[in-house]
mmCIF file of C-alpha atoms in Angstrom:
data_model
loop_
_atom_site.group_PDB
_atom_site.id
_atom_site.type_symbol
_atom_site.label_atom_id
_atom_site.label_comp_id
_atom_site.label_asym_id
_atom_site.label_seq_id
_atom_site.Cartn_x
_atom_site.Cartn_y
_atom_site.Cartn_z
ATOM 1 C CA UNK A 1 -85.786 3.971 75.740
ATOM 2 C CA UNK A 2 -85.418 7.085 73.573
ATOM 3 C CA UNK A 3 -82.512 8.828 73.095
ATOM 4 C CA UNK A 4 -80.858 11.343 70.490
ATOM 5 C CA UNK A 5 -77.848 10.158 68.298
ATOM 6 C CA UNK A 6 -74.596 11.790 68.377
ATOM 7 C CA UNK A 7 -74.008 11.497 65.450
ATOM 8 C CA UNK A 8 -75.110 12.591 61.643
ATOM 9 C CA UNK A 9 -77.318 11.137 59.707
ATOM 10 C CA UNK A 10 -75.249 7.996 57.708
ATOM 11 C CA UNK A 11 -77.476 5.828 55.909
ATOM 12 C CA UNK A 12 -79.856 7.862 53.664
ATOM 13 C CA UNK A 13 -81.576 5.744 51.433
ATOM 14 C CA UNK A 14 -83.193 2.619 52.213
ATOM 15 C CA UNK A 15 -81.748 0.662 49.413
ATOM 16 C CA UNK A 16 -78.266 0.873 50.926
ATOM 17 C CA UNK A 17 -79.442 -1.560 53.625
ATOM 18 C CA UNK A 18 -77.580 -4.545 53.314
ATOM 19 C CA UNK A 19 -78.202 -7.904 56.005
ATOM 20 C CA UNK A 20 -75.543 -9.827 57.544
ATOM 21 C CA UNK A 21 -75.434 -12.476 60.092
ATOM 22 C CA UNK A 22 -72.427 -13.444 62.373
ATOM 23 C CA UNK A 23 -70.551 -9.777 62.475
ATOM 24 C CA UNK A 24 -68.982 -9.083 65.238
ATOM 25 C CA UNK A 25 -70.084 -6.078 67.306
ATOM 26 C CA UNK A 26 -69.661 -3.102 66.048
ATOM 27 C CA UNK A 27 -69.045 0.637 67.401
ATOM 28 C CA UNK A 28 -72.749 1.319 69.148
ATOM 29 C CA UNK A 29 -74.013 4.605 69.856
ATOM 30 C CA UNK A 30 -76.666 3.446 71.886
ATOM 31 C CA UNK A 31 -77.338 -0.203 73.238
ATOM 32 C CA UNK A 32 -80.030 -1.963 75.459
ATOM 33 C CA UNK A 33 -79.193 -4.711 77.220
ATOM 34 C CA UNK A 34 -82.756 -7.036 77.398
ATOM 35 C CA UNK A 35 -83.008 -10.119 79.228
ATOM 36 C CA UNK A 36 -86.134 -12.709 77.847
ATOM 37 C CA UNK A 37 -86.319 -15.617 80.252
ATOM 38 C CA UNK A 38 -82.763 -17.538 78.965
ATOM 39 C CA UNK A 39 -81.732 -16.142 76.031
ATOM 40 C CA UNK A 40 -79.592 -12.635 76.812
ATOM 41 C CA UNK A 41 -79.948 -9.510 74.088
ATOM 42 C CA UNK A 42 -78.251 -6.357 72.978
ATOM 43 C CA UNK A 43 -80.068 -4.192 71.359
ATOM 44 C CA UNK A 44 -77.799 -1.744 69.861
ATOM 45 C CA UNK A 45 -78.235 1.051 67.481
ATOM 46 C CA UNK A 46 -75.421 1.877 64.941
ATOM 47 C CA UNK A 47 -74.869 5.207 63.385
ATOM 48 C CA UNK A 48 -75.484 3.050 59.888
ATOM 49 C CA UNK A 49 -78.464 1.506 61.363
ATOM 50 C CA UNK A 50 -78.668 -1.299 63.639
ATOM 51 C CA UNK A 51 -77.159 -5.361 65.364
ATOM 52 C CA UNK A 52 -78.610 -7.174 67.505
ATOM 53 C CA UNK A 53 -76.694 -9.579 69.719
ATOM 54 C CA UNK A 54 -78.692 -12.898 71.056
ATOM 55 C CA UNK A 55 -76.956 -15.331 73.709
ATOM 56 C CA UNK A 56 -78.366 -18.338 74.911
ATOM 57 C CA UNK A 57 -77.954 -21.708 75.695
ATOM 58 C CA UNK A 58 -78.213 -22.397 72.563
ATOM 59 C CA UNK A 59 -75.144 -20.354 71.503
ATOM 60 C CA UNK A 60 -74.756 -17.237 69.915
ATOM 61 C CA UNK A 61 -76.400 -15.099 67.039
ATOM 62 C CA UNK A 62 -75.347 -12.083 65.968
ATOM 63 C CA UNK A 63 -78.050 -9.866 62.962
ATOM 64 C CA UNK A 64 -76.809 -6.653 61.411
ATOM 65 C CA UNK A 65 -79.281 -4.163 59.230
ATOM 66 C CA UNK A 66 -76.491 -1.707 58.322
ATOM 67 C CA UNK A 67 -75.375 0.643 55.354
ATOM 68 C CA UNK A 68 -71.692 -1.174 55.426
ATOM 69 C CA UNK A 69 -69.161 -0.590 52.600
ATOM 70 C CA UNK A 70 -67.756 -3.851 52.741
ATOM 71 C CA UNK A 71 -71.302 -5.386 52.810
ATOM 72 C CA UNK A 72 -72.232 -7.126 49.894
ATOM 73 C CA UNK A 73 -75.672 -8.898 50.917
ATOM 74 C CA UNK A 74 -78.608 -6.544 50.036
ATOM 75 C CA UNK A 75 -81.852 -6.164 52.099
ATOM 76 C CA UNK A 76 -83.452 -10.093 51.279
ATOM 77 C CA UNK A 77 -87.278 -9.707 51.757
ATOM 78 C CA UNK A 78 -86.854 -13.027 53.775
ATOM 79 C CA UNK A 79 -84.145 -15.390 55.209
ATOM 80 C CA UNK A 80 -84.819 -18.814 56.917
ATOM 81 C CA UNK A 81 -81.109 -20.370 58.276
ATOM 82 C CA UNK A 82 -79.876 -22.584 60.831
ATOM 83 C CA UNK A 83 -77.591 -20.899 63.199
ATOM 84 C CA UNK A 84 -75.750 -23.120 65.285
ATOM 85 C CA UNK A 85 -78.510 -24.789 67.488
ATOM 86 C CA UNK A 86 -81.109 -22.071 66.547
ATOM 87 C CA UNK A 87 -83.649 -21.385 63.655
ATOM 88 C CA UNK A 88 -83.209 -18.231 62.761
ATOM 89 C CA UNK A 89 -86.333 -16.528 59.902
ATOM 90 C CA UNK A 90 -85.799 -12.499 59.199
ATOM 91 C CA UNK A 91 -88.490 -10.861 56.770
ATOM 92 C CA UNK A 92 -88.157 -7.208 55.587
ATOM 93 C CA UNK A 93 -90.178 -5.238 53.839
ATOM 94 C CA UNK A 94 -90.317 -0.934 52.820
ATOM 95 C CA UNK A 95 -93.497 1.015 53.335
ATOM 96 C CA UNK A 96 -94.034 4.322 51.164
ATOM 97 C CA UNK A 97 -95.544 6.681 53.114
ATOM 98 C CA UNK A 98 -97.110 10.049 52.176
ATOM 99 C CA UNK A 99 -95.195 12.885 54.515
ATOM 100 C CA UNK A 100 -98.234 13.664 56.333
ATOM 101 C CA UNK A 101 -99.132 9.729 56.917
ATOM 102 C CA UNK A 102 -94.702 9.264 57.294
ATOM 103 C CA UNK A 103 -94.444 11.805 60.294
ATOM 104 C CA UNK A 104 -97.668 9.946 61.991
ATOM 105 C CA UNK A 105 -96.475 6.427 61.438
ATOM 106 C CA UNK A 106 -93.012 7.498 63.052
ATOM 107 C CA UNK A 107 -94.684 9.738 65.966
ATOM 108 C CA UNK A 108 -96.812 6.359 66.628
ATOM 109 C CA UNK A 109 -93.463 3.973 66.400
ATOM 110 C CA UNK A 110 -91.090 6.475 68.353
ATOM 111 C CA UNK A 111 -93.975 6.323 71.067
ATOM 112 C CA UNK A 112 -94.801 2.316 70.815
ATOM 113 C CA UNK A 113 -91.035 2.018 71.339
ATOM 114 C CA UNK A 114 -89.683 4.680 74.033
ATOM 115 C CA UNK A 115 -91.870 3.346 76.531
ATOM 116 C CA UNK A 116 -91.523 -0.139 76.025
ATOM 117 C CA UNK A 117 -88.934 -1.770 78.435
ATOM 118 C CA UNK A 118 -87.942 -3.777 75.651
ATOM 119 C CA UNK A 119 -87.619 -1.086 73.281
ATOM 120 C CA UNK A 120 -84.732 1.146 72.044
ATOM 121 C CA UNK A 121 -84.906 4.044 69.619
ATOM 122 C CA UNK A 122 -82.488 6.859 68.233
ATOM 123 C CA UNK A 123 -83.643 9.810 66.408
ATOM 124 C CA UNK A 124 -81.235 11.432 64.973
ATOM 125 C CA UNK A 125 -80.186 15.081 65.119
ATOM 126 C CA UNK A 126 -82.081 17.997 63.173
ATOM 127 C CA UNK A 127 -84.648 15.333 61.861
ATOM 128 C CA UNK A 128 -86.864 14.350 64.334
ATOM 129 C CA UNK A 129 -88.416 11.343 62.290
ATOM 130 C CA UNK A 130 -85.202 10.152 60.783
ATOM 131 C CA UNK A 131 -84.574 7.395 63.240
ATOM 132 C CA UNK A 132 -84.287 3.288 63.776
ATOM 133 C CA UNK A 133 -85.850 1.456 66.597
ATOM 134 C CA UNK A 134 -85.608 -1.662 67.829
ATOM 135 C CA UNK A 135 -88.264 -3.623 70.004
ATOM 136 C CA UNK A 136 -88.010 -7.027 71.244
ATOM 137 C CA UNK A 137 -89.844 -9.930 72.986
ATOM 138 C CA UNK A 138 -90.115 -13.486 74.001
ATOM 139 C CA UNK A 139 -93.282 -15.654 72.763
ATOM 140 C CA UNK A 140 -93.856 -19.414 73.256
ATOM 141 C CA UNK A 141 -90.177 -20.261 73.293
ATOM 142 C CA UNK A 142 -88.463 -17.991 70.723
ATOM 143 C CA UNK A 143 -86.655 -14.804 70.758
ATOM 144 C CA UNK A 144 -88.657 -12.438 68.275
ATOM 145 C CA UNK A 145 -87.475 -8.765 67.407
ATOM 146 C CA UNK A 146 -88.973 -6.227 65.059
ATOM 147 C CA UNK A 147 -86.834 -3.408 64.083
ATOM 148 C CA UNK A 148 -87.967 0.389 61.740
ATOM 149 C CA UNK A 149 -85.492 2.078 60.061
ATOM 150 C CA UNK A 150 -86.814 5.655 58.247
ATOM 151 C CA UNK A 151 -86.060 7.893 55.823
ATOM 152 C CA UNK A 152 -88.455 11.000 55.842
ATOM 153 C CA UNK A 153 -86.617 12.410 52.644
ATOM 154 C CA UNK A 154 -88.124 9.465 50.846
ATOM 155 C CA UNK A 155 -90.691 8.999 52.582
ATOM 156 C CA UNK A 156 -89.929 5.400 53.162
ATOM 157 C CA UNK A 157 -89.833 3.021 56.373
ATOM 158 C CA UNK A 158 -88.408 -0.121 56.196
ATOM 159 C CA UNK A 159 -89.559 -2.592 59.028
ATOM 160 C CA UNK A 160 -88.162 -6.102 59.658
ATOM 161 C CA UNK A 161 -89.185 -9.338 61.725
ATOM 162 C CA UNK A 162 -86.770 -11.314 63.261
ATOM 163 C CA UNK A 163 -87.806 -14.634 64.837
ATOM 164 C CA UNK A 164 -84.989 -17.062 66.728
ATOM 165 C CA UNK A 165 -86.070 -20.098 67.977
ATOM 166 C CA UNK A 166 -84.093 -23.880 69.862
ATOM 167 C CA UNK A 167 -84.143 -26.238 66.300
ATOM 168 C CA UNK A 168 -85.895 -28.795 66.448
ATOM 169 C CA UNK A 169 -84.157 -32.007 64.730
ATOM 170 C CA UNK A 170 -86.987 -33.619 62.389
ATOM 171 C CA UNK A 171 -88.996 -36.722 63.836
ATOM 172 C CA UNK A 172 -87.265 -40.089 62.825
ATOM 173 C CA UNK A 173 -89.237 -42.530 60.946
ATOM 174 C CA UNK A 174 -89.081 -46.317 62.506
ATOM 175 C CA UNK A 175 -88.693 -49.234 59.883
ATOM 176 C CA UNK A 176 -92.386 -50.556 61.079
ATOM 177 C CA UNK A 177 -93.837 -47.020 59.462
ATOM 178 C CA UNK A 178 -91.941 -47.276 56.029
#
């Protein structure tokens, strides 16, 4: 799903991306309600970037990629956490794009995205390739989401991987294999 933000453009610079897990929802703009076998998603973009929202049997997990004043985790490159029941792994990373190769890359995300039915995007207003997008997906058990956040005035496009998965407790060793 594509659809145009109501709303100006907030975050302008990828370093003010900061990470946080467990927020509670905040004010969307847009959301996507996905449904992956079990485990129940909202996909929901924020006018400072983006949350995602992840129920399941095995509880509750809640990501947010925002530019948040009160925030004070940056961007990590990588996370690996136990949430509740789940494993939860989140890698980042920023591309620097030429604008020529920038306004490809985001014509070629906008489309990957709009017409996925797991897929949300939000352009926002006046800039067509200032947007974030969210697409997400279930693969041999675990929730996985990928999410692009860009900023043409920079050139830059930060993309993250978000994989949740049921923990597994570690294998117990009997006396008779010590």
């Amino acid at each position: 799903m594509l659809t145009t933000l109501n709303t100006t453009y907030t975050d302008t610079r990828a370093a003010d991306l900061a990470w946080t897990l467990g927020r509670e929802p905040l004010p969307a703009l847009a959301s996507l309600d996905v449904e992956l076998e079990d485990a129940k998603l909202q996909l929901r973009l924020l006018g400072a970037s983006h949350q995602v929202l992840l129920e399941g049997e095995q509880g509750s997990c809640s990501e947010t990629v925002a530019c948040i004043p009160s925030s004070s985790t940056p961007l990590p490159l990588g996370v690996a956490k136990r949430v509740g029941d789940w494993e939860y792994e989140f890698a980042a990373r920023v591309e620097v794009l030429t604008p020529g190769s920038f306004a490809g890359r985001a014509q070629e995300l906008l489309a990957l995205v709009a017409d996925h039915p797991h897929g949300l995007a939000g352009v926002f207003p006046g800039c067509p390739h200032a947007f974030t997008a969210l697409l997400a997906h279930r693969r041999e058990g675990q929730v996985h989401w990928r999410t692009w956040h860009a900023y043409p005035q920079d050139g830059q496009l930060v993309a993250t991987r978000t994989r949740v998965g049921v923990r597994v407790p570690a294998p117990q060793l009997s006396a008779a294999a010590v």
